[in-house]
Amino acid sequence: MSATTSSQAEVLLDVRDLSVAYGRIEALAGVSLRVHAGEIVTVIGPNGAGKSTLLNALMGALPPRGGEIRFAGEALPAGQIGARVARGLALVPEQRALFGSMSVLDNLELGAYRFLADAAQRRGQALEEVYELFPRLKERRHQAAATLSGGERQMLALGRALMGRPRLLMLDEPSLGLAPLIVHDIFRIIDTLRRRGVAILLVEQNARAALRLAQRGYVLELGRVVVEGEAHTLAGDPRIVEAYLGMGAHQDRLVA
Ligand SMILES: Nc1ncnc2c1ncn2[C@@H]1O[C@H](COP(=O)(O)OP(=O)(O)O)[C@@H](O)[C@H]1O
Ligand SMILES: [Mg+2]
């Protein structure tokens, strides 16, 4: 494997042998992966592979049955979502989970609860940064979240996660249900975030677009990592081309 700048960078997230079960259903069976500071890592795989389970377990919302999660050199205890947010971890869940009757601005403010004890100035700064990335959210700041389009909701979910100033942003299928043009916008912003120093763990079924954006990738099938490597290597791997990038693959509908 060729040396990349990322292999010399700090290991931000270090997951070893992570297992998660729902009762007797083993959803993750010994998953190991790493994210370095400043890189985009994608986890691709079919429906039911365990991608959302992985992100929810990393965020502390699901108790692992085994394995270890280290973030910035420290073990993350089970549970304790707030402690993870405070350390710089953020998750944009698959369902986007906005508060529909609340305004765009109120949803964004909720993402800054990590800074409640700090000066309002710090929250204001985070807000300005989010508005700069998503001018549309500024225009619509007093509008109820429920009245936003699908793409705007994804922007709001992303913006809310960014209000906590994360070091690692985890995204669960941000392209799901969005038109190709909007997917393109969202992916462009994800790349901008990386260039500003936010590491990204991107879970996607849209393998083609995800491998184009990411530096490295993991393929998850039935709760196990079956292939991992540099994104451009994966994009040329015949097994992956056939299973995930083939002409008939449903991912093509979403390609930006
Ligand atoms: N709350 C749950 N209870 C029981 N089984 C679940 C639950 N959530 C997910 N699963 C199962 O765990 C496996 C992985 O699901 P998930 O992590 O949602 O996959 P993906 O995000 O890759 O589509 C699937 O077999 C799914 O049916
Ligand atoms: Mg999922």
PDB file of C-alpha atoms in Angstrom, residues 27-139:
ATOM      1  CA  ALA A  27     -25.001  -6.482  13.556  1.00  0.00           C
ATOM      2  CA  LEU A  28     -21.238  -5.797  13.837  1.00  0.00           C
ATOM      3  CA  ALA A  29     -18.796  -8.668  14.183  1.00  0.00           C
ATOM      4  CA  GLY A  30     -15.337  -7.348  15.010  1.00  0.00           C
ATOM      5  CA  VAL A  31     -14.985  -4.159  12.960  1.00  0.00           C
ATOM      6  CA  SER A  32     -11.661  -2.313  13.014  1.00  0.00           C
ATOM      7  CA  LEU A  33     -11.119   1.014  11.301  1.00  0.00           C
ATOM      8  CA  ARG A  34      -9.214   4.248  11.579  1.00  0.00           C
ATOM      9  CA  VAL A  35      -9.744   7.862  10.651  1.00  0.00           C
ATOM     10  CA  HIS A  36      -6.753  10.200  10.592  1.00  0.00           C
ATOM     11  CA  ALA A  37      -6.953  13.906  11.206  1.00  0.00           C
ATOM     12  CA  GLY A  38      -7.830  15.727   8.002  1.00  0.00           C
ATOM     13  CA  GLU A  39      -9.110  12.817   5.938  1.00  0.00           C
ATOM     14  CA  ILE A  40     -12.424  11.642   4.556  1.00  0.00           C
ATOM     15  CA  VAL A  41     -12.991   7.951   5.134  1.00  0.00           C
ATOM     16  CA  THR A  42     -16.006   6.263   3.644  1.00  0.00           C
ATOM     17  CA  VAL A  43     -17.802   3.115   4.730  1.00  0.00           C
ATOM     18  CA  ILE A  44     -19.805   1.640   1.889  1.00  0.00           C
ATOM     19  CA  GLY A  45     -21.932  -1.462   1.829  1.00  0.00           C
ATOM     20  CA  PRO A  46     -25.425  -2.718   1.074  1.00  0.00           C
ATOM     21  CA  ASN A  47     -28.556  -2.116   3.067  1.00  0.00           C
ATOM     22  CA  GLY A  48     -28.402  -3.987   6.366  1.00  0.00           C
ATOM     23  CA  ALA A  49     -24.589  -4.279   6.379  1.00  0.00           C
ATOM     24  CA  GLY A  50     -24.354  -2.544   9.761  1.00  0.00           C
ATOM     25  CA  LYS A  51     -23.316   0.956   8.666  1.00  0.00           C
ATOM     26  CA  SER A  52     -25.804   2.873  10.820  1.00  0.00           C
ATOM     27  CA  THR A  53     -25.138   0.508  13.713  1.00  0.00           C
ATOM     28  CA  LEU A  54     -21.457   1.375  13.434  1.00  0.00           C
ATOM     29  CA  LEU A  55     -22.042   5.140  13.568  1.00  0.00           C
ATOM     30  CA  ASN A  56     -24.573   4.874  16.388  1.00  0.00           C
ATOM     31  CA  ALA A  57     -22.182   2.732  18.420  1.00  0.00           C
ATOM     32  CA  LEU A  58     -19.337   5.188  17.785  1.00  0.00           C
ATOM     33  CA  MET A  59     -21.567   8.025  18.970  1.00  0.00           C
ATOM     34  CA  GLY A  60     -22.377   6.106  22.154  1.00  0.00           C
ATOM     35  CA  ALA A  61     -26.021   5.493  21.357  1.00  0.00           C
ATOM     36  CA  LEU A  62     -25.608   1.689  21.261  1.00  0.00           C
ATOM     37  CA  PRO A  63     -23.611  -0.325  23.787  1.00  0.00           C
ATOM     38  CA  PRO A  64     -20.863  -2.407  22.161  1.00  0.00           C
ATOM     39  CA  ARG A  65     -20.641  -6.066  23.054  1.00  0.00           C
ATOM     40  CA  GLY A  66     -16.914  -6.025  22.552  1.00  0.00           C
ATOM     41  CA  GLY A  67     -13.999  -4.039  21.213  1.00  0.00           C
ATOM     42  CA  GLU A  68     -12.556  -0.631  21.828  1.00  0.00           C
ATOM     43  CA  ILE A  69     -13.190   2.893  20.534  1.00  0.00           C
ATOM     44  CA  ARG A  70     -10.408   5.439  20.953  1.00  0.00           C
ATOM     45  CA  PHE A  71     -10.742   9.080  19.986  1.00  0.00           C
ATOM     46  CA  ALA A  72      -7.759  11.448  19.931  1.00  0.00           C
ATOM     47  CA  GLY A  73      -5.763   8.905  21.901  1.00  0.00           C
ATOM     48  CA  GLU A  74      -8.295   8.289  24.676  1.00  0.00           C
ATOM     49  CA  ALA A  75     -10.680   5.403  25.169  1.00  0.00           C
ATOM     50  CA  LEU A  76     -14.303   6.486  24.796  1.00  0.00           C
ATOM     51  CA  PRO A  77     -16.464   4.999  27.504  1.00  0.00           C
ATOM     52  CA  ALA A  78     -19.703   3.268  26.547  1.00  0.00           C
ATOM     53  CA  GLY A  79     -22.720   5.534  26.371  1.00  0.00           C
ATOM     54  CA  GLN A  80     -22.112   9.192  27.217  1.00  0.00           C
ATOM     55  CA  ILE A  81     -23.084  10.935  24.012  1.00  0.00           C
ATOM     56  CA  GLY A  82     -22.520  14.332  25.665  1.00  0.00           C
ATOM     57  CA  ALA A  83     -18.936  13.451  26.540  1.00  0.00           C
ATOM     58  CA  ARG A  84     -18.308  12.553  22.917  1.00  0.00           C
ATOM     59  CA  VAL A  85     -19.752  15.838  21.676  1.00  0.00           C
ATOM     60  CA  ALA A  86     -17.568  17.688  24.173  1.00  0.00           C
ATOM     61  CA  ARG A  87     -14.506  15.906  22.796  1.00  0.00           C
ATOM     62  CA  GLY A  88     -15.334  16.881  19.249  1.00  0.00           C
ATOM     63  CA  LEU A  89     -17.356  14.034  17.802  1.00  0.00           C
ATOM     64  CA  ALA A  90     -20.592  14.720  15.908  1.00  0.00           C
ATOM     65  CA  LEU A  91     -23.105  12.541  14.083  1.00  0.00           C
ATOM     66  CA  VAL A  92     -25.629  13.518  11.431  1.00  0.00           C
ATOM     67  CA  PRO A  93     -28.010  10.568  11.653  1.00  0.00           C
ATOM     68  CA  GLU A  94     -29.728   8.959   8.697  1.00  0.00           C
ATOM     69  CA  GLN A  95     -33.129  10.391   9.593  1.00  0.00           C
ATOM     70  CA  ARG A  96     -31.670  13.904  10.026  1.00  0.00           C
ATOM     71  CA  ALA A  97     -33.764  14.157  13.219  1.00  0.00           C
ATOM     72  CA  LEU A  98     -34.661  17.829  13.115  1.00  0.00           C
ATOM     73  CA  PHE A  99     -37.192  19.547  15.326  1.00  0.00           C
ATOM     74  CA  GLY A 100     -39.773  20.302  12.689  1.00  0.00           C
ATOM     75  CA  SER A 101     -41.870  22.874  14.491  1.00  0.00           C
ATOM     76  CA  MET A 102     -38.796  24.812  15.599  1.00  0.00           C
ATOM     77  CA  SER A 103     -37.141  27.387  13.375  1.00  0.00           C
ATOM     78  CA  VAL A 104     -33.939  26.818  11.438  1.00  0.00           C
ATOM     79  CA  LEU A 105     -32.145  29.125  13.868  1.00  0.00           C
ATOM     80  CA  ASP A 106     -33.421  27.284  16.955  1.00  0.00           C
ATOM     81  CA  ASN A 107     -32.325  23.956  15.474  1.00  0.00           C
ATOM     82  CA  LEU A 108     -28.860  25.395  14.864  1.00  0.00           C
ATOM     83  CA  GLU A 109     -28.654  26.831  18.380  1.00  0.00           C
ATOM     84  CA  LEU A 110     -29.403  23.370  19.767  1.00  0.00           C
ATOM     85  CA  GLY A 111     -26.245  22.101  18.117  1.00  0.00           C
ATOM     86  CA  ALA A 112     -24.189  24.547  20.179  1.00  0.00           C
ATOM     87  CA  TYR A 113     -25.241  23.318  23.601  1.00  0.00           C
ATOM     88  CA  ARG A 114     -21.644  22.252  24.107  1.00  0.00           C
ATOM     89  CA  PHE A 115     -20.840  25.958  24.399  1.00  0.00           C
ATOM     90  CA  LEU A 116     -23.696  26.921  26.702  1.00  0.00           C
ATOM     91  CA  ALA A 117     -21.275  27.796  29.457  1.00  0.00           C
ATOM     92  CA  ASP A 118     -19.189  29.897  27.086  1.00  0.00           C
ATOM     93  CA  ALA A 119     -19.745  33.355  25.791  1.00  0.00           C
ATOM     94  CA  ALA A 120     -22.596  33.866  23.357  1.00  0.00           C
ATOM     95  CA  GLN A 121     -19.869  35.258  21.127  1.00  0.00           C
ATOM     96  CA  ARG A 122     -18.531  31.768  20.516  1.00  0.00           C
ATOM     97  CA  ARG A 123     -21.938  30.499  19.494  1.00  0.00           C
ATOM     98  CA  GLY A 124     -22.410  33.525  17.293  1.00  0.00           C
ATOM     99  CA  GLN A 125     -19.137  32.761  15.558  1.00  0.00           C
ATOM    100  CA  ALA A 126     -20.111  29.147  14.926  1.00  0.00           C
ATOM    101  CA  LEU A 127     -23.432  30.373  13.553  1.00  0.00           C
ATOM    102  CA  GLU A 128     -21.752  32.807  11.161  1.00  0.00           C
ATOM    103  CA  GLU A 129     -19.543  29.987   9.863  1.00  0.00           C
ATOM    104  CA  VAL A 130     -22.559  27.778   9.255  1.00  0.00           C
ATOM    105  CA  TYR A 131     -24.375  30.609   7.460  1.00  0.00           C
ATOM    106  CA  GLU A 132     -21.307  31.194   5.323  1.00  0.00           C
ATOM    107  CA  LEU A 133     -21.322  27.534   4.233  1.00  0.00           C
ATOM    108  CA  PHE A 134     -25.096  27.455   3.816  1.00  0.00           C
ATOM    109  CA  PRO A 135     -26.397  30.918   2.849  1.00  0.00           C
ATOM    110  CA  ARG A 136     -29.793  29.311   2.281  1.00  0.00           C
ATOM    111  CA  LEU A 137     -30.077  28.547   5.993  1.00  0.00           C
ATOM    112  CA  LYS A 138     -29.479  32.182   6.822  1.00  0.00           C
ATOM    113  CA  GLU A 139     -32.210  33.282   4.421  1.00  0.00           C
TER     114      GLU A 139
END
